Tab-separated table of C-alpha atoms and ligand atoms in Angstrom:
chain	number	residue	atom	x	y	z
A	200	UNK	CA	17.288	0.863	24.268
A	201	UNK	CA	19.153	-1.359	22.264
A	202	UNK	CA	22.273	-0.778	20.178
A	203	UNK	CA	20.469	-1.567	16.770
A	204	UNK	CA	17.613	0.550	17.863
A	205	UNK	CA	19.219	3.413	18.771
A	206	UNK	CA	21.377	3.352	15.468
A	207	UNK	CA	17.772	3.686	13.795
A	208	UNK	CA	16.522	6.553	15.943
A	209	UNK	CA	19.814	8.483	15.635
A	210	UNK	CA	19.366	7.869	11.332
A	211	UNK	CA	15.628	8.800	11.213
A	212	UNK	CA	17.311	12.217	13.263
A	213	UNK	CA	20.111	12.457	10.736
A	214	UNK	CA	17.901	12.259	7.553
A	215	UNK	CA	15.121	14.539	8.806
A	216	UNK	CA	17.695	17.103	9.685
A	217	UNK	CA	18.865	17.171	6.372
A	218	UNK	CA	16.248	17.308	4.588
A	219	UNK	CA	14.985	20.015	6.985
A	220	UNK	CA	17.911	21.767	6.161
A	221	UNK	CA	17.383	20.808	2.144
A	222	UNK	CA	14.236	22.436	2.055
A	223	UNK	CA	15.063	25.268	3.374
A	224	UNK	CA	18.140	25.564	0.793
A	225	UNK	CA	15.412	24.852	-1.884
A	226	UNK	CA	12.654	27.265	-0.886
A	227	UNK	CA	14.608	30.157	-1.341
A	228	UNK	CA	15.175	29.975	-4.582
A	229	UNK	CA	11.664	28.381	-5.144
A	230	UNK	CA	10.439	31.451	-3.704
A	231	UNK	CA	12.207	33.901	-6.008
A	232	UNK	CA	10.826	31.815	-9.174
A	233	UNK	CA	7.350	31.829	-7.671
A	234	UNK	CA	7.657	35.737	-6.746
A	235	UNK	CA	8.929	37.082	-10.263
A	236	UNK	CA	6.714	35.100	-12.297
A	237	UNK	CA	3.792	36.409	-10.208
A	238	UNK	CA	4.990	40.308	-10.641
A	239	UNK	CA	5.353	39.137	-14.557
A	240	UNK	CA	1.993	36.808	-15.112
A	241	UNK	CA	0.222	40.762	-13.382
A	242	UNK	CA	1.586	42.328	-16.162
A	243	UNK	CA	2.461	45.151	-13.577
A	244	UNK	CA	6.205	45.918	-15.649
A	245	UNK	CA	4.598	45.286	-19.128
A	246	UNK	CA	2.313	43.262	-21.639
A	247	UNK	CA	2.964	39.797	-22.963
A	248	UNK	CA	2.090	37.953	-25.767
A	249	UNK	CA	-0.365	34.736	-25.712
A	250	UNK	CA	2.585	32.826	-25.679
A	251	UNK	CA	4.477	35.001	-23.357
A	252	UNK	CA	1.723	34.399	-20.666
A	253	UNK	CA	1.091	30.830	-21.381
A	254	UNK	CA	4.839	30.048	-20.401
A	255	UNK	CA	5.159	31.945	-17.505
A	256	UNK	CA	1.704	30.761	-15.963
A	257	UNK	CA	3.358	27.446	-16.643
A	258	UNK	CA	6.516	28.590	-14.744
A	259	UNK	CA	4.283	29.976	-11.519
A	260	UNK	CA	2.539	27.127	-11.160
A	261	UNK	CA	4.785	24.327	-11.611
A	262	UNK	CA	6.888	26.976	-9.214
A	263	UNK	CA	3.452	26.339	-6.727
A	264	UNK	CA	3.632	22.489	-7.118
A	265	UNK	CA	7.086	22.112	-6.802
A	266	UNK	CA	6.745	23.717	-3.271
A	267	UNK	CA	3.786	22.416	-2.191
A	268	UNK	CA	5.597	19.138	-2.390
A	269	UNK	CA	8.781	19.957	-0.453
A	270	UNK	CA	6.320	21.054	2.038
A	271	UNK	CA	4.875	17.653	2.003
A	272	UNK	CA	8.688	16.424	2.195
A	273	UNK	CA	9.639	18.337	5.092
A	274	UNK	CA	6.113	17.775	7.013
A	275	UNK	CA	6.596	14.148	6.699
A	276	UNK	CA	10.062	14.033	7.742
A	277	UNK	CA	9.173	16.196	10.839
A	278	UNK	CA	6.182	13.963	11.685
A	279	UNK	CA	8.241	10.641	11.558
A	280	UNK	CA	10.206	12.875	14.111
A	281	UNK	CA	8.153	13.138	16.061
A	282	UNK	CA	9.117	16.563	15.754
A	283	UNK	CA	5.669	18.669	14.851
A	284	UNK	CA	3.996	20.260	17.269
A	285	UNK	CA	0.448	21.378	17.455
A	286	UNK	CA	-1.211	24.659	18.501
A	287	UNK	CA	-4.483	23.701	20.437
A	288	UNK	CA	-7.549	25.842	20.607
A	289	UNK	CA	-10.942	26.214	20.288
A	290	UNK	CA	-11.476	26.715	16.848
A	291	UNK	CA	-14.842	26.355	14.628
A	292	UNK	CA	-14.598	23.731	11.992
A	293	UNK	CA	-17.117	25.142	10.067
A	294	UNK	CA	-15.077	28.121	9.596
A	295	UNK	CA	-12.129	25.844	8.471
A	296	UNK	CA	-14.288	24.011	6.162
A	297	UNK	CA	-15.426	27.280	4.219
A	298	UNK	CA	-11.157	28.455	3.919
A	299	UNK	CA	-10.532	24.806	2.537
A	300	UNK	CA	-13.304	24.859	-0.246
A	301	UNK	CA	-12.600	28.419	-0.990
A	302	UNK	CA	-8.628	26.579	-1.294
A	303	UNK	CA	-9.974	24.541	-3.995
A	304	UNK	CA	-13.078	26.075	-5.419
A	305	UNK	CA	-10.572	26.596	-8.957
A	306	UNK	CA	-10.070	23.696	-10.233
A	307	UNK	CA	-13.592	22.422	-9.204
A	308	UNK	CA	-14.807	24.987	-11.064
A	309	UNK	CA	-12.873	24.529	-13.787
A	310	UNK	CA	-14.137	20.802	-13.785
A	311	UNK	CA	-17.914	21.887	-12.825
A	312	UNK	CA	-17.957	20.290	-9.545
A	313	UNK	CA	-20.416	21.061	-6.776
A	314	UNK	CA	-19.218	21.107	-3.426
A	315	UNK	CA	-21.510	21.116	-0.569
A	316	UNK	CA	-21.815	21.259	2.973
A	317	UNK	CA	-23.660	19.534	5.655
A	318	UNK	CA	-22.784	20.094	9.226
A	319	UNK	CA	-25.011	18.736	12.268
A	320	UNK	CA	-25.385	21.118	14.967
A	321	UNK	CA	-22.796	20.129	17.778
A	322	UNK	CA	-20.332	19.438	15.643
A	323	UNK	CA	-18.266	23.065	14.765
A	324	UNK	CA	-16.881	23.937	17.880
A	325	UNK	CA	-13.399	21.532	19.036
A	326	UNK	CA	-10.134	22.118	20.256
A	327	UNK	CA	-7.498	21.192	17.518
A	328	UNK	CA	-4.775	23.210	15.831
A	329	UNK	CA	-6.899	25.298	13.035
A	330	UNK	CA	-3.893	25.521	10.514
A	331	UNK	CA	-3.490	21.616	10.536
A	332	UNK	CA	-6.855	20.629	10.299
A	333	UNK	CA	-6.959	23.019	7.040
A	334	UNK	CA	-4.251	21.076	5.766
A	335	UNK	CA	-6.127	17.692	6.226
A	336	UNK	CA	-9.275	19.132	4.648
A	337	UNK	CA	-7.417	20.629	1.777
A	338	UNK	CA	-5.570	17.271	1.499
A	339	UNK	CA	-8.772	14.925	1.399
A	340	UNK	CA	-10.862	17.640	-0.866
A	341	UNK	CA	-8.376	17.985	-2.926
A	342	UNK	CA	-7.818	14.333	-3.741
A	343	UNK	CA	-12.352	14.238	-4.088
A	344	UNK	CA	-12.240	17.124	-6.654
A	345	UNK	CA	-9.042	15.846	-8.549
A	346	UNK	CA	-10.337	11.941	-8.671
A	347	UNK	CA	-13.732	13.429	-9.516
A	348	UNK	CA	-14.639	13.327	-12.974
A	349	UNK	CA	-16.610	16.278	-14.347
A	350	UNK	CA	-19.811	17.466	-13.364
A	351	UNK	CA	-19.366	15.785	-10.155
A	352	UNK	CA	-20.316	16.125	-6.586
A	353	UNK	CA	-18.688	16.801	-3.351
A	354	UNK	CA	-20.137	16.593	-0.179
A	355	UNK	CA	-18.349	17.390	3.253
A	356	UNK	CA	-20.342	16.410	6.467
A	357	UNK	CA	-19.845	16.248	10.296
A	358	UNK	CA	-21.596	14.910	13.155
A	359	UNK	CA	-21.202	14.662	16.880
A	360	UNK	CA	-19.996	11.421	17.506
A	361	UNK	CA	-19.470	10.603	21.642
A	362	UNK	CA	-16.699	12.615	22.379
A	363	UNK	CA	-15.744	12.815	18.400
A	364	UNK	CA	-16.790	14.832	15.793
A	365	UNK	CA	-17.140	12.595	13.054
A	366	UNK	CA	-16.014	14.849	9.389
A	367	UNK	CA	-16.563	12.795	5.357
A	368	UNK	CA	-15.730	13.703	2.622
A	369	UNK	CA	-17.919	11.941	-0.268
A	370	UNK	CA	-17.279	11.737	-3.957
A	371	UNK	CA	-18.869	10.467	-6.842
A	372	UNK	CA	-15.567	10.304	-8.831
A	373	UNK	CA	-13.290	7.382	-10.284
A	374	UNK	CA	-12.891	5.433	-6.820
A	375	UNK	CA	-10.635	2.809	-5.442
A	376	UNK	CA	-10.122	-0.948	-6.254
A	377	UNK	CA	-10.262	-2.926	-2.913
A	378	UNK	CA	-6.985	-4.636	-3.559
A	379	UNK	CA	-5.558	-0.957	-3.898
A	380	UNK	CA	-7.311	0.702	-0.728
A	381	UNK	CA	-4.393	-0.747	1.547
A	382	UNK	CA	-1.643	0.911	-0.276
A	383	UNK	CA	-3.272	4.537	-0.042
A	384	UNK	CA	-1.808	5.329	3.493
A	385	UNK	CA	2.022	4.270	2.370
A	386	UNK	CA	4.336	7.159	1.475
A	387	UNK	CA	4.756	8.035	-2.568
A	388	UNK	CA	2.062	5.988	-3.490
A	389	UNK	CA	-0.661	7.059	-6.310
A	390	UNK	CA	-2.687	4.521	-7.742
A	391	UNK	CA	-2.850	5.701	-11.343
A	392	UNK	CA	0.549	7.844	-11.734
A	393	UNK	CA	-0.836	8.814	-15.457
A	394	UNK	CA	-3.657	10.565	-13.480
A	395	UNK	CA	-1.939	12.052	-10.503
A	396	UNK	CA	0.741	13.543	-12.686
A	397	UNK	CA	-1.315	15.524	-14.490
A	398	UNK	CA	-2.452	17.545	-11.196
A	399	UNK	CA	0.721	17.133	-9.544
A	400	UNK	CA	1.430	16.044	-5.855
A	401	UNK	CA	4.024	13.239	-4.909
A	402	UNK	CA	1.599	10.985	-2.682
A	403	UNK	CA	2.152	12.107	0.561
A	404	UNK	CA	-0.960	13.860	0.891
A	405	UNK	CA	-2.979	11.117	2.294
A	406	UNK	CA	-0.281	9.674	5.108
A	407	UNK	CA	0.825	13.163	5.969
A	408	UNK	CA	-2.782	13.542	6.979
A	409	UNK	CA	-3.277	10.084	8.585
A	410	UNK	CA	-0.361	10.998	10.826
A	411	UNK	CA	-1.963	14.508	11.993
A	412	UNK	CA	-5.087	13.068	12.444
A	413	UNK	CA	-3.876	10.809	14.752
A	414	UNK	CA	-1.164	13.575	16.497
A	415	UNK	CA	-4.882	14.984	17.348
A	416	UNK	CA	-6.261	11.398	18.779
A	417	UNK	CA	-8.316	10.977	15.628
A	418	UNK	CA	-8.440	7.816	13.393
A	419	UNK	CA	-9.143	7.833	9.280
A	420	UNK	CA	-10.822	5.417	6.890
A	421	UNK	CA	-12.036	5.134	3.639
A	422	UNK	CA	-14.928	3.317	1.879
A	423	UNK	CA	-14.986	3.237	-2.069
A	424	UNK	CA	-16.558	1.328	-4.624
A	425	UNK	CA	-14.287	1.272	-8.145
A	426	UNK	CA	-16.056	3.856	-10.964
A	427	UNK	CA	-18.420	4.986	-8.241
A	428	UNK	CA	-17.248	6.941	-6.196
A	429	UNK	CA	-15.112	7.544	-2.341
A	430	UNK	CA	-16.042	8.623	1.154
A	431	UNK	CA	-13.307	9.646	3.835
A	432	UNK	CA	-14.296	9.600	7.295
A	433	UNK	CA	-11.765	11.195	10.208
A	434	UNK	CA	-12.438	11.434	13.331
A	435	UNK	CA	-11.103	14.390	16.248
A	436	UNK	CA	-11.911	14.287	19.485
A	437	UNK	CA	-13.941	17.466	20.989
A	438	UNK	CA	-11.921	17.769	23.391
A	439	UNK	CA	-7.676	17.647	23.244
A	440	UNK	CA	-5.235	15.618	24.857
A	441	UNK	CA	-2.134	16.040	22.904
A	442	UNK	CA	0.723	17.018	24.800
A	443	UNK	CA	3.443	19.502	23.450
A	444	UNK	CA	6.668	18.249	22.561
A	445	UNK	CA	8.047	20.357	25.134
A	446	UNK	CA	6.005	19.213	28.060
A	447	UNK	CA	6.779	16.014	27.247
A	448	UNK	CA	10.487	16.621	27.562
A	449	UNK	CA	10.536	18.240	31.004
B	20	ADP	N1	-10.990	10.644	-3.508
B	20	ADP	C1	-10.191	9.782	-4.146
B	20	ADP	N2	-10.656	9.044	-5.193
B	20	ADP	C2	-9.852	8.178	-5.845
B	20	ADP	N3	-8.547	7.964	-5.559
B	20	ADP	C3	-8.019	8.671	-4.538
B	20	ADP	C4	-8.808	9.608	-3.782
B	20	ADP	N4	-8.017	10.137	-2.827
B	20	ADP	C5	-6.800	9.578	-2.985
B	20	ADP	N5	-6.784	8.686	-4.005
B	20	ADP	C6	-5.623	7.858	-4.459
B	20	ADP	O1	-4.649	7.867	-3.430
B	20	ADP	C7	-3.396	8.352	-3.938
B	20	ADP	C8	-2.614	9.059	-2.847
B	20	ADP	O2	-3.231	10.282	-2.472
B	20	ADP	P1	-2.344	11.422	-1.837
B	20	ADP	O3	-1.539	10.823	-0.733
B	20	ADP	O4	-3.213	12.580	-1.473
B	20	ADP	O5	-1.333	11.810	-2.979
B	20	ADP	P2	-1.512	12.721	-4.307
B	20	ADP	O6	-2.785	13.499	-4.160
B	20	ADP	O7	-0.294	13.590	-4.283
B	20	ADP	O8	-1.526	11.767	-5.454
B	20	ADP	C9	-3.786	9.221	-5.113
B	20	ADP	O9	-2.731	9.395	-6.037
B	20	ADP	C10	-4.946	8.415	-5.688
B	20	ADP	O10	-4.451	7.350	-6.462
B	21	MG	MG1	-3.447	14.513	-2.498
C-alpha cells in the first residue's frame, strides 16, 4: 500500500472511531430524554393539559428522530469500515416483512395507505442476518409510505429469482425525476428537503441500505416515473457467502 493510501485508510479509522465514540456520548443522554418523556406522555405520575401533552409528544418524538439518525450516523460510519458484521441464518422473510409493516403501519394509517403483500412461494426461506434485512425493509417502506401521498398504495413482493430472491417495493406516490434518480444512493441527499423535513431522517436511509444489501451479495435499483409513482427492487442471494470480519482476519 501506498503512503497516500494508507494516510486515507488510517483517517476513514480515525473518524469512524470518533464518531463511534460520539454516539455513544450522545445516546445516553438521548436515552434519558426519550425515557422520561415516555413515563410523562403515560400519564403514569399525573395528568396534563392539551398543551402539556402536545409538547411533550413533541419532545418524545423528536427525542425518537434524533436517535434514529445517529443510528444512521454510526451505521454508516461502521459500514465504510468495513467494520459491521452480519449474523447469518435461516430466517423467513415473510416473517420480516410482517415486523417491518407492523414498524410503519402509523403513519400509513394516519395517511390512509394500504399496504399489501405478495410473496411467491419459494421465496421466504434465505440465509441473511434477520435484524438487517428489517432495517432495509423499514428503510425502503418507509421512504414508499412517506413519498406516498394519501390514500395511496403499497405493495411489497418477492420472487425466486435463480439463486436470488428477488423483494419490490412499489408505490404510487410523488416519484423521482430521472435527472435526480442518480443522486439517491449518495450520503445526505433528499431530493425535496421541504418534504423530507417534515418526517425527519438525514438521507442516509437509502445508501445505508445499498451498502447492506450488498454486505449480503445483493444488488438494488429503482424505477420511477415523476408524479406516478416508485418501485425498489433488491436482490439476496438464497444462499450466503459473506464471510465474518473475523474469519477474514485469521
Ligand atoms: N419511494 C420514494 N419516492 C420518492 N422519493 C423517494 C422515495 N424513496 C426515497 N426517495 C428520495 O430519496 C431521498 C433519500 O432517501 P433516504 O436515504 O431514505 O433518506 P430520508 O428518508 O432520510 O430522506 C429522500 O429524501 C427522497 O427524496
Ligand atoms: Mg428514508
Amino acid at each position: 500500500m501506498n503512503l497516500e493510501n494508507e494516510g486515507l485508510l488510517q483517517a476513514t479509522r480515525t473518524k469512524s472511531e470518533f464518531i463511534m465514540a460520539m454516539s455513544h456520548e450522545l445516546r445516553t443522554p438521548l436515552n434519558s430524554i426519550i425515557g422520561f418523556s415516555d413515563v410523562l406522555r403515560r400519564k403514569d405520575i399525573g395528568e396534563l393539559n392539551d398543551l402539556q401533552e402536545k409538547y411533550i409528544d413533541n419532545i418524545h418524538l423528536s427525542g425518537k428522530n434524533l436517535l434514529m439518525i445517529i443510528n444512521d450516523i454510526l451505521d454508516l460510519s461502521k459500514v465504510e469500515a468495513d467494520k459491521i458484521d452480519l449474523y447469518i441464518e435461516k430466517m423467513s422473510l415473510s416473517e420480516i416483512i410482517d415486523i417491518s409493516i407492523s414498524l410503519i403501519k402509523d403513519i400509513a394509517k394516519q395517511k390512509n395507505i394500504q399496504t399489501i403483500k405478495e410473496l411467491d412461494p419459494g421465496s421466504d426461506i434465505l440465509e441473511a442476518d434477520k435484524d438487517r434485512i428489517r432495517q432495509i425493509l423499514f428503510n425502503i417502506l418507509n421512504n414508499a409510505v412517506k413519498f406516498s401521498k394519501p390514500e395511496g398504495k403499497v405493495t411489497i413482493t418477492s420472487r425466486k429469482e435463480g439463486d436470488y430472491i428477488q423483494i419490490s417495493v412499489i408505490d404510487n406516490g410523488i416519484g423521482i425525476k430521472e435527472e435526480d434518480i442518480g443522486k439517491l444512493f449518495k450520503e445526505f441527499e433528499q431530493l425535496d428537503k421541504g418534504i423530507s423535513r417534515n418526517y425527519g431522517g438525514a438521507g442516509l436511509g437509502l445508501i445505508i441500505s445499498k451498502k447492506l444489501i450488498e454486505l449480503h451479495g445483493g444488488r438494488i435499483w429503482l424505477q420511477s416515473k415523476y408524479g406516478e409513482g416508485t418501485t425498489f427492487t433488491f436482490t439476496l442471494p438464497l444462499k450466503s457467502t459473506f464471510v465474518p470480519i473475523k474469519e477474514k482476519n485469521d
